[in-house]
Short mmCIF file of N, CA and C in Angstrom, two decimals:
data_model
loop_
_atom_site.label_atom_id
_atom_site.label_comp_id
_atom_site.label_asym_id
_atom_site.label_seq_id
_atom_site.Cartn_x
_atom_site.Cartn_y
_atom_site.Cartn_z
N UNK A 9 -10.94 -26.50 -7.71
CA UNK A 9 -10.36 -25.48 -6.88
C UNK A 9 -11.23 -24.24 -6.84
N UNK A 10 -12.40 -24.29 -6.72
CA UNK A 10 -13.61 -23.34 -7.29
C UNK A 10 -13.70 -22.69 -5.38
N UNK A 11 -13.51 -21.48 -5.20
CA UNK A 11 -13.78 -21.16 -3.77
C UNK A 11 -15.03 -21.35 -2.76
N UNK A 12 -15.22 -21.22 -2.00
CA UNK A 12 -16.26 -21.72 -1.15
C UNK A 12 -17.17 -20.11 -1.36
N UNK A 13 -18.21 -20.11 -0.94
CA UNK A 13 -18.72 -18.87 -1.24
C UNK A 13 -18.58 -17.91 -0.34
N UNK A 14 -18.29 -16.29 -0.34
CA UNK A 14 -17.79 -15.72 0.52
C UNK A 14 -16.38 -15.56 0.85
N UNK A 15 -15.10 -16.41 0.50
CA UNK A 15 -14.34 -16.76 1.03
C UNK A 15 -12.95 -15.72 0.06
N UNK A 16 -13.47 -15.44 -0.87
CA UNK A 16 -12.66 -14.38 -1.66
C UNK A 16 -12.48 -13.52 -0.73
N UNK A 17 -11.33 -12.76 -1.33
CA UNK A 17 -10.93 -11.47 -0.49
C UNK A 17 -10.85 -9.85 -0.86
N UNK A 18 -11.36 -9.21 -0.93
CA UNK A 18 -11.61 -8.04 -1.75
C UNK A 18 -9.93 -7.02 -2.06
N UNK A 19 -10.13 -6.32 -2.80
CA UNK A 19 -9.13 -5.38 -3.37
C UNK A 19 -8.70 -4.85 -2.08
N UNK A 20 -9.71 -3.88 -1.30
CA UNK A 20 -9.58 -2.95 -0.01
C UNK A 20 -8.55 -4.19 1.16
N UNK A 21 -8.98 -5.29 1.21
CA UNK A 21 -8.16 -6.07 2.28
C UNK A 21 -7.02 -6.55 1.52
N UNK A 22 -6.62 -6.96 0.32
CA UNK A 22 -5.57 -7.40 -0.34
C UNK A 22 -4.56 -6.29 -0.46
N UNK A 23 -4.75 -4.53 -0.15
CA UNK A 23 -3.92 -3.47 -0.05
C UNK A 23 -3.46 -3.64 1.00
N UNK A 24 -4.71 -3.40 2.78
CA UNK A 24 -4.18 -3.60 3.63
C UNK A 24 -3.49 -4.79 4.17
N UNK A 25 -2.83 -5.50 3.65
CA UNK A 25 -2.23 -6.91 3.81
C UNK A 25 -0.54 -6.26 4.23
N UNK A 26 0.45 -7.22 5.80
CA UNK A 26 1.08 -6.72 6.06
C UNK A 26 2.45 -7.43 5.08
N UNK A 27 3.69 -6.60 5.40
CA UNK A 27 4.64 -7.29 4.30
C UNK A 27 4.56 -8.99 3.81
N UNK A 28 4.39 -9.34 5.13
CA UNK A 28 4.18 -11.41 4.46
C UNK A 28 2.81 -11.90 5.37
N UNK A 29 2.59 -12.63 4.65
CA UNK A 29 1.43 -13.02 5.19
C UNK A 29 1.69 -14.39 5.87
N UNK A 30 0.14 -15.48 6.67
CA UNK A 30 0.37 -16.57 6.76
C UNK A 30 0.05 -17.58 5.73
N UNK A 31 -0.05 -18.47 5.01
CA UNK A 31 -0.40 -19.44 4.44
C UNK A 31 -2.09 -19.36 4.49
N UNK A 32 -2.61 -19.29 5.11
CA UNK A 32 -4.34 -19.15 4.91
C UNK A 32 -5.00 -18.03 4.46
N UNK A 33 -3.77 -16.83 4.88
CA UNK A 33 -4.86 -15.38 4.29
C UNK A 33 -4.40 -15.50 2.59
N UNK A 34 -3.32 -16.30 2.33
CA UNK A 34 -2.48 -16.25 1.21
C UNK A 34 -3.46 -16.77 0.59
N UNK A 35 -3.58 -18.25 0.63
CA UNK A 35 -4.48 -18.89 0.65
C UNK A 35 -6.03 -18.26 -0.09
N UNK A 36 -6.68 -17.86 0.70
CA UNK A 36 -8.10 -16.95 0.71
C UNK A 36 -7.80 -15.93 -0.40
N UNK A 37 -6.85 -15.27 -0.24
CA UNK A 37 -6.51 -14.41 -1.92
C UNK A 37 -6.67 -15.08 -2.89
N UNK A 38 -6.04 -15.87 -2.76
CA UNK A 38 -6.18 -16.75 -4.01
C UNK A 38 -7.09 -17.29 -4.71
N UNK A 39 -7.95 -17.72 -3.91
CA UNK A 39 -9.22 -18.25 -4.00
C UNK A 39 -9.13 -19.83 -3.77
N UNK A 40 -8.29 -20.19 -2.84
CA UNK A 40 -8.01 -21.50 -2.28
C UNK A 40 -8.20 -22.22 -1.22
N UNK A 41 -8.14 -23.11 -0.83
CA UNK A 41 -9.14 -24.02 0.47
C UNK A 41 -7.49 -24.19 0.98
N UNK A 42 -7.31 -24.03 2.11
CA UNK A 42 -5.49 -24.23 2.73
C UNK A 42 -5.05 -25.91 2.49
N UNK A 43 -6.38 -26.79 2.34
CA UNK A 43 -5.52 -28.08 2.16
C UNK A 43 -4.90 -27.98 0.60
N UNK A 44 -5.22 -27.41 -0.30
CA UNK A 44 -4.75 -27.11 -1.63
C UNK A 44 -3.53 -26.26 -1.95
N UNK A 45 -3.45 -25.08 -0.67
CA UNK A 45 -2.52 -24.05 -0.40
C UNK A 45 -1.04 -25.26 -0.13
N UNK A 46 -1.32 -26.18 1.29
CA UNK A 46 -0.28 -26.50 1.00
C UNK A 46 0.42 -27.98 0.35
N UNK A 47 -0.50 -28.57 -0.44
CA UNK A 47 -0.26 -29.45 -1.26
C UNK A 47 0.32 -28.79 -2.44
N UNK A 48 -0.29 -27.56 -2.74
CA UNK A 48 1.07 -26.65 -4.20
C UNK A 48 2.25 -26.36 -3.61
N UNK A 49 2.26 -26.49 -1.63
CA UNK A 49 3.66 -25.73 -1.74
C UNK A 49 4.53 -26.95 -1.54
N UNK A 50 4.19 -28.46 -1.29
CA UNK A 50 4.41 -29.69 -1.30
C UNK A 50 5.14 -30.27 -2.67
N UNK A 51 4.30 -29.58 -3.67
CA UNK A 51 4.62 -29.99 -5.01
C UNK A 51 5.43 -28.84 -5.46
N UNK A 52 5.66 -27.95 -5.09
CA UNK A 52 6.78 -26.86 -5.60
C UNK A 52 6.05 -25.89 -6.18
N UNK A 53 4.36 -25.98 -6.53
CA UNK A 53 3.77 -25.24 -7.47
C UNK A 53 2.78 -23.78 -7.09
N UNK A 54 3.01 -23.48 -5.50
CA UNK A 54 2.46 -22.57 -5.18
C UNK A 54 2.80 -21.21 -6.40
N UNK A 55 1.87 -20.21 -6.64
CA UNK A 55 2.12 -19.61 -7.50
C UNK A 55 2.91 -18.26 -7.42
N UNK A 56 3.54 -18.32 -5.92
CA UNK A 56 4.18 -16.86 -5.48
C UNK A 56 5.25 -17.51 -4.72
N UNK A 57 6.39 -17.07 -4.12
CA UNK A 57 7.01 -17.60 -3.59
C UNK A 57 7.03 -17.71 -2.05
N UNK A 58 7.44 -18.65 -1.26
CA UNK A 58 7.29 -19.22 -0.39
C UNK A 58 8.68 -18.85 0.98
N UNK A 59 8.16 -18.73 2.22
CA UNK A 59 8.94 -18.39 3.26
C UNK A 59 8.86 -19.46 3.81
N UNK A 60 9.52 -20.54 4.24
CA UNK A 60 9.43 -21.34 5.77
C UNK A 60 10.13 -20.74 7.04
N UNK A 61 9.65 -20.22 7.57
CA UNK A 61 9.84 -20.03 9.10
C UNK A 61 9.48 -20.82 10.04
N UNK A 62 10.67 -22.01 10.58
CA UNK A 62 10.16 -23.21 11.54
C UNK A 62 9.35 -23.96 10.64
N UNK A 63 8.12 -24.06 11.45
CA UNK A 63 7.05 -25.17 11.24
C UNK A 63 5.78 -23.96 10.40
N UNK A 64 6.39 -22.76 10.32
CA UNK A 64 5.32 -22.03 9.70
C UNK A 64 5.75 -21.42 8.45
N UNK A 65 4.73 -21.09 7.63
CA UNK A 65 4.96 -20.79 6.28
C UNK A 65 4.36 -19.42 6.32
N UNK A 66 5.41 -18.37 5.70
CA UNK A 66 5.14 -16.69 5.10
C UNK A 66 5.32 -16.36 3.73
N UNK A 67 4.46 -15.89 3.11
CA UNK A 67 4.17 -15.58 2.15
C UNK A 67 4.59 -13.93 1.89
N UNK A 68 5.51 -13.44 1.28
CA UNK A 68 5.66 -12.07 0.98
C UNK A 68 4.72 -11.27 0.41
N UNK A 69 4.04 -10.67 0.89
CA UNK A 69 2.66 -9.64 -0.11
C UNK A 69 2.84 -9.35 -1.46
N UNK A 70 3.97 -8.86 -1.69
CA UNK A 70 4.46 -7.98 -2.80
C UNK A 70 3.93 -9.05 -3.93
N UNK A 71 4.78 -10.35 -4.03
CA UNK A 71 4.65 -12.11 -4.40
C UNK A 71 2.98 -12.23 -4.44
N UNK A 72 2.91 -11.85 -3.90
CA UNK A 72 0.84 -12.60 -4.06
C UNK A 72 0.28 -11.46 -3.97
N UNK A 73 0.79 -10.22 -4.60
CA UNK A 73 -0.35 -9.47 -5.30
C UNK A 73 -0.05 -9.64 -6.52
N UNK A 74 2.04 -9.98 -7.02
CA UNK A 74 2.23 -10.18 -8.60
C UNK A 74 1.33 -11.15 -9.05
N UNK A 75 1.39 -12.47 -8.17
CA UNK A 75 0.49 -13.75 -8.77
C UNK A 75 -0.97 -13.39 -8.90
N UNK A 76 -1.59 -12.41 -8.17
CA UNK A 76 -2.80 -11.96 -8.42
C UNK A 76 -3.51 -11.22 -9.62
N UNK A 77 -2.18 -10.80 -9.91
CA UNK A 77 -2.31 -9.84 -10.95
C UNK A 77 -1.98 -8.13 -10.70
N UNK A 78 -1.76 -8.34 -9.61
CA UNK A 78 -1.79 -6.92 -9.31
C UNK A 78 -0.70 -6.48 -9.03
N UNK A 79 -0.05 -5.17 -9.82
CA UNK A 79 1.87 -4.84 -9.91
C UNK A 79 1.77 -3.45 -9.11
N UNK A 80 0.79 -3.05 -8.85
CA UNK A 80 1.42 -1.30 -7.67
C UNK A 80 -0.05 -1.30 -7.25
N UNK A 81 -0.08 -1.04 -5.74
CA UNK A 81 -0.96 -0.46 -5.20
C UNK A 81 -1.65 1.12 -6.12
N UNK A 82 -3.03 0.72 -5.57
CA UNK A 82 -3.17 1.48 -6.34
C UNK A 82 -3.02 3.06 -5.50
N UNK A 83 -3.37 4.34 -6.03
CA UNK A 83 -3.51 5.87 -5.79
C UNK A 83 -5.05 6.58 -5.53
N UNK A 84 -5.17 6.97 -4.46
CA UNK A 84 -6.37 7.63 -4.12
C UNK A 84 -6.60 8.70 -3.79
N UNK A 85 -7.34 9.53 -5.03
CA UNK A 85 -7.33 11.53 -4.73
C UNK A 85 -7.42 11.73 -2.84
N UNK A 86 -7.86 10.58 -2.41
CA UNK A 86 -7.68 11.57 -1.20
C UNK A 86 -6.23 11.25 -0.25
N UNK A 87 -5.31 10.42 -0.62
CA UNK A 87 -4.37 10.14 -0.30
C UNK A 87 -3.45 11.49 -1.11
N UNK A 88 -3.36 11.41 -1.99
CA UNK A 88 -3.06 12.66 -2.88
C UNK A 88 -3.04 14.03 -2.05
N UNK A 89 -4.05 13.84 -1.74
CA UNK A 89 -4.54 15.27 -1.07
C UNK A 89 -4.39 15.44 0.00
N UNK A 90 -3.83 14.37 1.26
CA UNK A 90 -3.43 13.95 2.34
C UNK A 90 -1.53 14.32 2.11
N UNK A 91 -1.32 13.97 1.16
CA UNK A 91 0.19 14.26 0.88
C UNK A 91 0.27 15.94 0.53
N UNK A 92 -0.04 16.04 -0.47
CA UNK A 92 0.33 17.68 -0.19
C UNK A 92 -0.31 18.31 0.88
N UNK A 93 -1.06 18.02 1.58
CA UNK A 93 -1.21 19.26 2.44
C UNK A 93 -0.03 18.70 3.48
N UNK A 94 0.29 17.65 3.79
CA UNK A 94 1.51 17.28 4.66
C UNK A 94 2.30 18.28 4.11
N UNK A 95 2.87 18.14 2.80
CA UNK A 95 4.02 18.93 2.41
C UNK A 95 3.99 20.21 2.39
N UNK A 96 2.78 20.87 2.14
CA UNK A 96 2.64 21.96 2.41
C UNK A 96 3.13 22.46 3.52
N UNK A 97 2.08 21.42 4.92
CA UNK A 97 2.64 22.18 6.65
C UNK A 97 4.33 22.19 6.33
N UNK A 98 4.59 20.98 6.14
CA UNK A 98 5.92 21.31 6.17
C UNK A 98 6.97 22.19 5.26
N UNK A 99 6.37 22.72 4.35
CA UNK A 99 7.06 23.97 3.73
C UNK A 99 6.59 25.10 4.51
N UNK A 100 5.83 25.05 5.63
CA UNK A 100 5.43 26.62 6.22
C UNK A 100 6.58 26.06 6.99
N UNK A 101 6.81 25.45 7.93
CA UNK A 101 7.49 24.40 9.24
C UNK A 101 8.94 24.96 8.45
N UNK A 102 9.27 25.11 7.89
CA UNK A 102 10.81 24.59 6.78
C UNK A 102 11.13 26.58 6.93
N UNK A 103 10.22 27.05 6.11
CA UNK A 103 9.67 27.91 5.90
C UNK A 103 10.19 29.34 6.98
N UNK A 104 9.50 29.29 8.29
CA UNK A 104 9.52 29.59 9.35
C UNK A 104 10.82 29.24 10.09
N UNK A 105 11.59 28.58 10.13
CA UNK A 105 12.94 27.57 10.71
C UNK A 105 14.03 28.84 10.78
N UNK A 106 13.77 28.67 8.76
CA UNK A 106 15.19 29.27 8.16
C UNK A 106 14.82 31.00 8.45
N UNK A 107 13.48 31.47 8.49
CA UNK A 107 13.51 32.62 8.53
C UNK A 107 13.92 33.22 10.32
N UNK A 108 13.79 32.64 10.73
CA UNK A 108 14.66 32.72 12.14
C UNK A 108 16.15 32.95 12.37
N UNK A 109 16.74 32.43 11.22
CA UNK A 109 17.90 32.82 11.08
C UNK A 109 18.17 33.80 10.39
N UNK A 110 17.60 34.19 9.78
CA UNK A 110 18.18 35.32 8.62
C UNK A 110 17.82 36.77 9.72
#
């Protein structure tokens, strides 16, 4: 089950991943070839849990970052720093509102 080369998926795309995925990007996280993806989900042994929708299979993100190893996105000073200054405008915004009334 050794991946093909290239075919891993980095940290930066395993964040941006949307709530469920399809079976192949799931797949590619993993470090798996999709005929293997769904012969574990055949045998019950996929390592995250499993959506069938119809004839298609979704994978929940949250589920295949635990199986990955990975339990919270991670935090980035400039996300950090993207948040307070939001909160900031909006304590001038808040700020300004109420002093209209007084």
């Amino acid at each position: 089950m050794t991946p093909r080369s290239g075919t891993w998926m980095s940290f930066g795309e395993a964040f941006d991943l949307p709530l469920a995925v399809d079976l192949r990007t799931a797949a590619r996280a993993l470090g798996l070839c999709p005929a293997t993806a769904y012969k574990l989900i055949h045998q019950g042994s996929f390592p995250c849990s499993v959506l069938r929708l119809g004839w298609q299979y979704r994978i929940p993100t949250a589920g295949l970052l635990r199986a990955l190893g990975i339990e919270e996105r991670p935090v980035y000073p400039a996300d950090l720093r993207a948040g307070a200054d939001f909160a900031e405008r909006r304590d001038r915004a808040t700020e300004s509102e109420t002093e209209d009334y007084t």
